[in-house]
Coordinates of C-alpha atoms and ligand atoms in Angstrom, one line a residue:
X1 CA 122.7 125.6 131.6
X2 CA 125.7 127.1 130.0
X3 CA 124.5 126.0 126.5
X4 CA 121.3 127.8 126.9
X5 CA 123.1 131.1 128.0
X6 CA 125.2 130.9 124.9
X7 CA 122.2 131.3 122.6
X8 CA 120.9 134.3 124.5
X9 CA 121.3 137.5 122.4
X10 CA 123.1 139.4 125.3
X11 CA 125.8 141.0 123.4
X12 CA 125.2 143.9 121.0
X13 CA 126.5 141.8 118.0
X14 CA 124.3 138.8 118.7
X15 CA 121.3 141.1 119.4
X16 CA 121.7 142.6 116.1
X17 CA 122.1 139.3 114.4
X18 CA 118.9 138.1 116.1
X19 CA 117.1 141.1 114.8
X20 CA 118.4 140.7 111.3
X21 CA 117.2 137.1 111.2
X22 CA 113.7 138.1 112.1
X23 CA 111.2 140.5 110.5
X24 CA 113.0 143.5 111.9
X25 CA 115.2 143.5 108.7
X26 CA 112.4 144.8 106.6
X27 CA 111.9 147.8 108.9
X28 CA 115.6 148.6 109.0
X29 CA 115.8 148.4 105.2
X30 CA 112.8 150.7 104.7
X31 CA 114.1 153.3 107.3
X32 CA 117.5 153.5 105.5
X33 CA 115.9 153.6 102.0
X34 CA 114.0 156.7 103.1
X35 CA 117.2 158.4 104.3
X36 CA 116.1 158.3 108.0
X37 CA 118.4 158.0 110.9
X38 CA 119.0 154.4 112.0
X39 CA 116.7 153.5 115.0
X40 CA 118.8 153.6 118.2
X41 CA 116.5 150.9 119.6
X42 CA 118.1 148.7 117.0
X43 CA 121.7 150.0 116.7
X44 CA 122.4 150.8 120.4
X45 CA 122.5 148.4 123.3
X46 CA 119.8 148.7 125.9
X47 CA 119.9 148.3 129.6
X48 CA 118.3 144.9 129.4
X49 CA 121.2 143.5 127.5
X50 CA 123.9 145.3 129.4
X51 CA 123.0 144.4 132.8
X52 CA 122.0 141.0 134.5
X53 CA 118.4 140.6 135.6
X54 CA 117.1 139.2 138.9
X55 CA 117.7 135.6 139.7
X56 CA 115.3 132.7 140.1
X57 CA 114.5 133.5 143.7
X58 CA 113.1 136.9 142.9
X59 CA 109.6 135.8 142.4
X60 CA 108.5 132.5 143.9
X61 CA 105.0 133.1 142.5
X62 CA 105.4 134.9 139.2
X63 CA 103.5 138.0 138.3
X64 CA 103.0 139.8 134.9
X65 CA 105.5 142.3 133.7
X66 CA 105.3 145.7 135.4
X67 CA 104.6 147.1 131.9
X68 CA 101.3 145.2 132.0
X69 CA 100.2 146.9 135.3
X70 CA 97.1 148.4 133.6
X71 CA 95.7 145.0 132.7
X72 CA 93.3 144.6 135.7
X73 CA 89.8 144.0 136.9
X74 CA 87.8 147.1 137.3
X75 CA 84.6 148.0 139.2
X76 CA 82.0 150.8 138.6
X77 CA 81.7 152.7 141.9
X78 CA 78.2 154.0 141.4
X79 CA 76.8 150.5 140.5
X80 CA 76.6 149.1 144.0
X81 CA 76.4 150.6 147.5
X82 CA 79.7 149.1 148.7
X83 CA 82.5 146.8 147.5
X84 CA 81.4 144.0 149.7
X85 CA 78.4 143.1 147.6
X86 CA 79.7 144.1 144.2
X87 CA 81.4 143.2 140.9
X88 CA 84.9 143.4 139.5
X89 CA 84.8 143.1 135.7
X90 CA 87.1 141.0 133.5
X91 CA 89.3 143.2 131.2
X92 CA 88.1 141.4 128.0
X93 CA 89.6 144.1 125.7
X94 CA 93.1 143.3 127.1
X95 CA 93.0 139.5 126.8
X96 CA 93.3 137.0 123.9
X97 CA 92.7 133.3 123.3
X98 CA 89.9 131.8 125.3
X99 CA 91.1 131.0 128.8
X100 CA 90.8 133.8 131.5
X101 CA 93.9 134.1 133.7
X102 CA 93.0 133.3 137.3
X103 CA 93.9 136.8 138.6
X104 CA 91.7 138.5 136.0
X105 CA 88.5 136.4 136.4
X106 CA 85.6 138.7 137.2
X107 CA 84.4 138.4 140.7
X108 CA 80.9 138.8 142.1
X109 CA 80.2 138.5 145.8
X110 CA 77.2 139.1 147.9
X111 CA 79.1 139.2 151.3
X112 CA 82.7 139.7 150.5
X113 CA 85.4 137.0 150.2
X114 CA 85.5 134.6 153.1
X115 CA 88.8 133.1 154.2
X116 CA 88.1 129.5 154.6
X117 CA 90.7 127.1 156.1
X118 CA 90.6 124.0 153.8
X119 CA 91.2 121.6 156.7
X120 CA 88.0 122.9 158.3
X121 CA 85.9 122.9 155.3
X122 CA 83.1 120.4 154.9
X123 CA 80.6 119.5 152.2
X124 CA 77.3 117.9 153.5
X125 CA 75.0 115.8 151.2
X126 CA 71.6 115.3 152.8
X127 CA 67.9 115.4 152.3
X128 CA 66.1 112.8 150.1
X129 CA 69.1 110.4 150.2
X130 CA 69.7 106.8 151.5
X131 CA 73.0 107.8 153.2
X132 CA 73.7 111.4 154.3
X133 CA 77.4 112.2 153.8
X134 CA 79.9 114.7 154.9
X135 CA 83.1 115.2 152.8
X136 CA 86.4 116.7 153.8
X137 CA 88.5 118.3 151.1
X138 CA 90.8 115.3 151.3
X139 CA 87.9 112.9 150.9
X140 CA 86.9 114.7 147.7
X141 CA 90.5 114.6 146.3
X142 CA 90.6 110.9 146.8
X143 CA 87.2 110.4 145.0
X144 CA 87.5 108.4 141.7
X145 CA 86.4 109.8 138.4
X146 CA 88.2 113.2 138.5
X147 CA 87.7 115.4 135.4
X148 CA 88.9 118.5 133.7
X149 CA 86.5 120.8 131.8
X150 CA 86.6 124.2 130.2
X151 CA 83.5 126.3 130.8
X152 CA 82.4 129.9 130.7
X153 CA 80.6 131.4 133.7
X154 CA 78.4 134.5 132.8
X155 CA 76.5 136.3 135.5
X156 CA 72.9 136.6 134.4
X157 CA 73.2 140.3 135.1
X158 CA 75.9 140.7 132.5
X159 CA 74.9 143.7 130.2
X160 CA 72.0 144.4 132.7
X161 CA 72.8 148.1 132.8
X162 CA 72.3 148.3 129.0
X163 CA 68.7 147.1 128.8
X164 CA 67.2 150.7 128.2
X165 CA 70.1 151.9 126.1
X166 CA 73.8 152.2 125.8
X167 CA 75.3 153.2 129.1
X168 CA 78.8 151.9 129.9
X169 CA 81.8 152.8 127.7
X170 CA 83.8 149.6 127.4
X171 CA 83.3 145.9 126.9
X172 CA 84.9 145.3 130.3
X173 CA 81.8 146.8 131.8
X174 CA 79.1 145.9 129.2
X175 CA 80.3 142.2 128.8
X176 CA 82.9 141.6 131.5
X177 CA 80.8 139.6 134.0
X178 CA 82.2 136.5 132.3
X179 CA 85.2 134.2 132.6
X180 CA 86.4 131.0 131.0
X181 CA 88.3 128.6 133.2
X182 CA 89.6 124.9 133.2
X183 CA 88.1 123.3 136.2
X184 CA 89.3 120.2 138.0
X185 CA 86.9 118.2 140.3
X186 CA 84.4 115.4 140.3
X187 CA 81.0 115.1 138.6
X188 CA 78.2 116.0 141.1
X189 CA 76.5 112.8 140.0
X190 CA 79.2 110.6 141.6
X191 CA 78.7 112.3 144.9
X192 CA 74.9 112.0 144.6
X193 CA 75.1 108.3 143.6
X194 CA 77.3 107.7 146.6
X195 CA 74.7 109.1 148.9
X196 CA 71.9 107.2 147.0
X197 CA 69.1 109.5 145.9
X198 CA 65.6 108.7 146.7
X199 CA 63.2 108.4 143.7
X200 CA 61.2 111.4 144.8
X201 CA 64.4 113.6 144.7
X202 CA 63.6 116.2 142.0
X203 CA 65.6 119.2 143.1
X204 CA 68.9 120.0 144.5
X205 CA 69.7 123.0 146.9
X206 CA 73.3 124.2 146.9
X207 CA 74.5 126.5 149.7
X208 CA 77.7 128.6 150.1
X209 CA 79.7 129.0 153.3
X210 CA 80.1 132.8 153.1
X211 CA 78.1 135.2 155.1
X212 CA 75.6 135.6 152.3
X213 CA 74.6 131.8 152.6
X214 CA 73.9 132.0 148.9
X215 CA 71.4 129.2 148.0
X216 CA 69.9 128.2 144.7
X217 CA 67.5 125.3 143.6
X218 CA 68.7 123.2 140.7
X219 CA 66.7 120.7 138.8
X220 CA 68.0 117.2 139.5
X221 CA 68.4 116.4 135.8
X222 CA 70.9 119.2 135.4
X223 CA 72.7 118.1 138.6
X224 CA 73.1 114.6 137.3
X225 CA 73.9 115.6 133.7
X226 CA 77.0 117.8 133.9
X227 CA 77.5 119.7 137.1
X228 CA 80.8 119.4 138.8
X229 CA 82.1 119.9 142.3
X230 CA 85.6 121.6 141.8
X231 CA 88.7 122.6 143.8
X232 CA 91.0 123.8 141.0
X233 CA 91.0 126.4 138.3
X234 CA 93.5 126.5 135.4
X235 CA 95.6 124.0 137.1
X236 CA 96.0 125.4 140.6
X237 CA 93.8 125.7 143.6
X238 CA 90.6 127.9 143.3
X239 CA 91.3 131.6 144.1
X240 CA 89.6 132.8 147.2
X241 CA 87.5 135.1 145.0
X242 CA 86.3 132.1 142.9
X243 CA 85.2 129.9 145.9
X244 CA 88.3 128.4 147.6
X245 CA 88.3 125.7 148.5
X246 CA 85.2 124.3 146.8
X247 CA 82.7 125.5 144.2
X248 CA 79.8 124.1 142.2
X249 CA 80.1 124.3 138.4
X250 CA 76.8 124.5 136.5
X251 CA 77.9 124.5 132.7
X252 CA 76.0 127.0 130.5
X253 CA 73.6 128.2 133.2
X254 CA 73.5 131.6 135.0
X255 CA 76.6 132.3 137.1
X256 CA 74.5 132.9 140.2
X257 CA 73.9 129.1 140.5
X258 CA 77.5 128.3 140.5
X259 CA 77.7 128.4 144.3
X260 CA 81.1 129.4 145.7
X261 CA 82.6 128.2 149.0
X262 CA 80.2 125.2 148.5
X263 CA 79.3 123.5 151.9
X264 CA 75.8 121.9 151.6
X265 CA 73.8 120.0 149.0
X266 CA 70.3 119.0 149.9
X267 CA 68.0 116.8 147.8
X268 CA 64.3 117.8 147.8
X269 CA 61.0 117.2 145.8
X270 CA 60.4 120.9 144.8
X271 CA 62.4 124.2 144.4
X272 CA 63.0 126.1 147.6
X273 CA 61.9 129.5 146.4
X274 CA 64.9 131.3 147.7
X275 CA 65.6 135.1 147.5
X276 CA 67.9 134.5 144.5
X277 CA 65.1 132.8 142.5
X278 CA 62.1 134.9 143.5
X279 CA 63.0 138.6 144.2
X280 CA 66.3 138.3 142.2
X281 CA 67.2 136.5 138.9
X282 CA 63.6 136.9 137.6
X283 CA 62.6 139.3 134.9
X284 CA 59.5 141.5 135.0
X285 CA 57.7 141.5 131.6
X286 CA 55.5 144.3 130.2
X287 CA 52.3 142.6 131.1
X288 CA 53.3 142.4 134.8
X289 CA 54.2 138.7 134.9
X290 CA 57.7 137.6 135.7
X291 CA 60.0 135.2 133.9
X292 CA 61.3 132.7 136.5
X293 CA 63.9 130.0 136.6
X294 CA 65.5 131.2 133.5
X295 CA 68.5 129.0 133.8
X296 CA 70.3 128.8 130.4
X297 CA 72.5 131.6 129.1
X298 CA 71.6 132.2 125.5
X299 CA 74.1 132.6 122.7
X300 CA 75.9 135.9 122.8
X301 CA 79.0 137.6 121.4
X302 CA 81.0 140.8 121.6
X303 CA 83.8 142.4 119.7
X304 CA 86.5 143.1 122.2
X305 CA 88.9 145.0 119.9
X306 CA 88.3 147.6 118.7
X307 CA 86.1 148.8 121.6
X308 CA 85.8 152.0 123.7
X309 CA 88.7 151.0 125.9
X310 CA 90.8 149.7 122.9
X311 CA 90.4 152.2 120.1
X312 CA 92.0 151.9 116.7
X313 CA 95.4 153.6 116.7
X314 CA 96.7 153.2 113.1
X315 CA 95.3 153.1 109.7
X316 CA 96.1 150.2 107.4
X317 CA 96.0 146.5 108.5
X318 CA 94.1 145.9 111.8
X319 CA 92.8 142.8 113.6
X320 CA 89.2 142.8 114.8
X321 CA 88.7 140.2 117.5
X322 CA 86.0 139.1 119.9
X323 CA 84.4 136.3 121.8
X324 CA 81.2 134.2 121.3
X325 CA 79.5 131.7 123.7
X326 CA 76.3 129.8 124.3
X327 CA 74.9 127.9 127.2
X328 CA 73.2 125.5 124.9
X329 CA 76.3 124.1 123.3
X330 CA 79.1 124.9 120.9
X331 CA 79.3 128.1 118.7
X332 CA 79.0 127.1 115.0
X333 CA 79.4 130.6 113.4
X334 CA 80.0 134.3 114.1
X335 CA 79.3 137.0 111.7
X336 CA 80.7 140.6 111.9
X337 CA 79.2 143.8 110.4
X338 CA 81.0 147.2 110.0
X339 CA 77.9 149.0 108.8
X340 CA 75.5 148.5 111.7
X341 CA 74.1 145.2 110.5
X342 CA 73.3 145.9 106.8
X343 CA 76.0 143.5 105.6
X344 CA 77.6 140.7 107.4
X345 CA 80.8 138.7 106.8
X346 CA 81.9 135.4 108.3
X347 CA 84.4 135.8 111.1
X348 CA 87.4 133.3 111.3
X349 CA 87.1 131.2 114.4
X350 CA 90.4 130.1 115.9
X351 CA 91.3 127.8 118.8
X352 CA 89.3 125.0 120.2
X353 CA 85.4 125.3 119.8
X354 CA 84.1 123.5 122.9
X355 CA 80.5 123.4 124.1
X356 CA 79.6 126.1 126.9
X357 CA 83.0 127.6 126.5
X358 CA 84.2 131.0 125.1
X359 CA 85.1 130.9 121.4
X360 CA 87.5 133.3 119.8
X361 CA 87.0 134.9 116.5
X362 CA 89.0 137.2 114.2
X363 CA 88.5 139.4 111.1
X364 CA 91.7 140.8 109.6
X365 CA 90.8 144.1 107.9
X366 CA 92.2 147.2 106.3
X367 CA 91.1 150.5 107.8
X368 CA 91.5 153.8 106.2
X369 CA 89.7 156.0 108.7
X370 CA 86.2 155.2 107.8
X371 CA 83.3 155.6 110.2
X372 CA 82.2 152.2 111.3
X373 CA 79.3 150.7 113.3
X374 CA 80.8 147.4 114.4
X375 CA 78.6 144.4 115.5
X376 CA 79.0 140.7 116.0
X377 CA 76.3 138.0 115.9
X378 CA 76.8 134.5 117.2
X379 CA 75.0 131.3 116.2
X380 CA 75.1 128.0 118.1
X381 CA 74.7 124.3 117.3
X382 CA 71.0 124.4 118.1
X383 CA 70.5 126.9 115.3
X384 CA 69.9 129.8 117.7
X385 CA 70.9 133.2 116.4
X386 CA 71.9 136.1 118.7
X387 CA 69.1 138.6 118.5
X388 CA 69.3 142.4 118.2
X389 CA 68.5 144.4 121.3
X390 CA 65.3 145.7 119.8
X391 CA 64.2 142.1 119.0
X392 CA 64.9 141.3 122.6
X393 CA 63.0 144.2 124.0
X394 CA 60.0 143.4 121.8
X395 CA 59.6 140.1 123.7
X396 CA 60.8 141.1 127.2
X397 CA 60.0 144.8 127.4
X398 CA 62.3 147.2 129.2
X399 CA 62.0 146.2 132.9
X400 CA 64.6 143.3 132.6
X401 CA 68.0 143.3 134.1
X402 CA 69.0 139.7 133.4
X403 CA 69.7 137.7 130.2
X404 CA 70.5 140.6 128.0
X405 CA 72.2 138.8 125.1
X406 CA 71.3 141.4 122.4
X407 CA 73.8 142.4 119.7
X408 CA 76.4 145.1 120.8
X409 CA 77.3 148.1 118.6
X410 CA 80.5 150.0 118.7
X411 CA 80.9 153.3 116.8
X412 CA 84.5 153.7 115.5
X413 CA 85.0 157.3 114.5
X414 CA 87.5 158.5 111.9
X415 CA 90.1 159.3 114.6
X416 CA 89.8 155.7 115.9
X417 CA 87.9 156.6 119.1
X418 CA 85.3 154.1 119.8
X419 CA 82.0 154.5 121.6
X420 CA 79.2 152.3 122.9
X421 CA 76.0 153.2 120.9
X422 CA 72.6 151.8 119.8
X423 CA 71.2 151.9 116.4
X424 CA 67.6 153.1 116.4
Ligands
MTE1 N1 78.3 131.9 145.8 C1 78.4 132.4 147.0 N2 78.5 131.5 148.0 N3 78.3 133.7 147.2 C2 78.0 134.6 146.2 O1 77.9 135.9 146.5 N4 77.7 134.9 143.8 C3 77.1 134.3 142.6 C4 77.9 133.0 142.3 N5 78.1 132.2 143.4 C5 78.0 134.1 144.8 C6 78.1 132.8 144.6 C7 77.1 135.1 141.4 S1 75.7 136.2 141.2 C8 77.9 134.9 140.3 S2 77.6 135.8 138.9 C9 79.0 134.0 140.4 O2 79.1 133.3 141.7 C10 80.3 134.8 140.2 O3 81.4 133.9 140.2 P1 82.9 134.5 140.2 O4 83.1 135.4 141.4 O5 83.8 133.4 140.0 O6 83.0 135.4 139.0
CO2 CO1 75.8 136.9 139.2

């Protein structure tokens, strides 16, 4: 303990020494060369090295610095009739890397967040099975074959407000119905194998325990392939907003199918035609027909910085960054344009590139106040290329809400202010 304290730059002398050892030296040198006054933030002691801070008992569960209080989920008041059935969006422009912190994961509920006592929660497996089963949370945590997987969850309605043109000013609102989380749980297949599926079992119905009784039909091939029943996110118990104590994970498929507060799995021989797969989560085409059971989330990307909530503040070197993802597998390439899609350059992908997970990209660039129309375009391992919004409308018309994966344009003005626009 005492050794560690010795190294802390608590005195003025050691603080200066630490600064001189780091890149701060260059700044000090330049300031003096220009005959400027020395920066008191470097030459004078500050409160934080004059006084002791709070002890280890101050925060049994840690929170971000109070200077980060503006990094929060946000909702759009006029979008829904009330906050019980609404959306709180992920602040994508304030995050980096690929993992979404638990407290900032977007939340979407149809009947608010239930408070479920884990000891009273049950998961029932029944229908076309040899042996109907009921699991407690303890049963599930004793089940063999536990796995950890990083997956994005995107609501099919992400970007739905933008189908007919640019509307919401910020990637938090245009693209923030997405999060990327490490899940811990068991493969759904192991539970279904335990129950012994009958050969005529072709579909699975998943049901939540909240007051919306959210239900979705899932083809059995998907259920057996890679779906998970999970109780932990990013290493700790699921947050109430994300389905505590148990949720279904349906990698790469529309977020609506990821049933939270999961309490029932029924095996059947056909889909159930529930509200969420008939009246909702379908897209009306121009010819009057509807696209239905559109499960997969196609490849998509967005530049998170700069963006309307994160304008450019300084000329010179700047870092452009964003996220790309695909429900069909891994991202293989991201291109970025600063002239509205006339010329493209390859973005640098950094960090793990995992199938059905967010992927982080960067372009380091020099900005001298030029007007820019910034776009990004994702490509996945199936060769699928993210379409423009116009290409999408040519095929789907303008009645859709769901599955808007068109290329986003941000207009960066000479003063750095950035706006959501569309190029006609
Ligand atoms: N599951 C239940 N039981 N109730 C719900 O309202 N909303 C669905 C899905 N699962 C919902 C649910 C929708 S539309 C989405 S997009 C995702 O959960 C949102 O997951 P999140 O709140 O973790 O972001
Ligand atoms: Co949704």
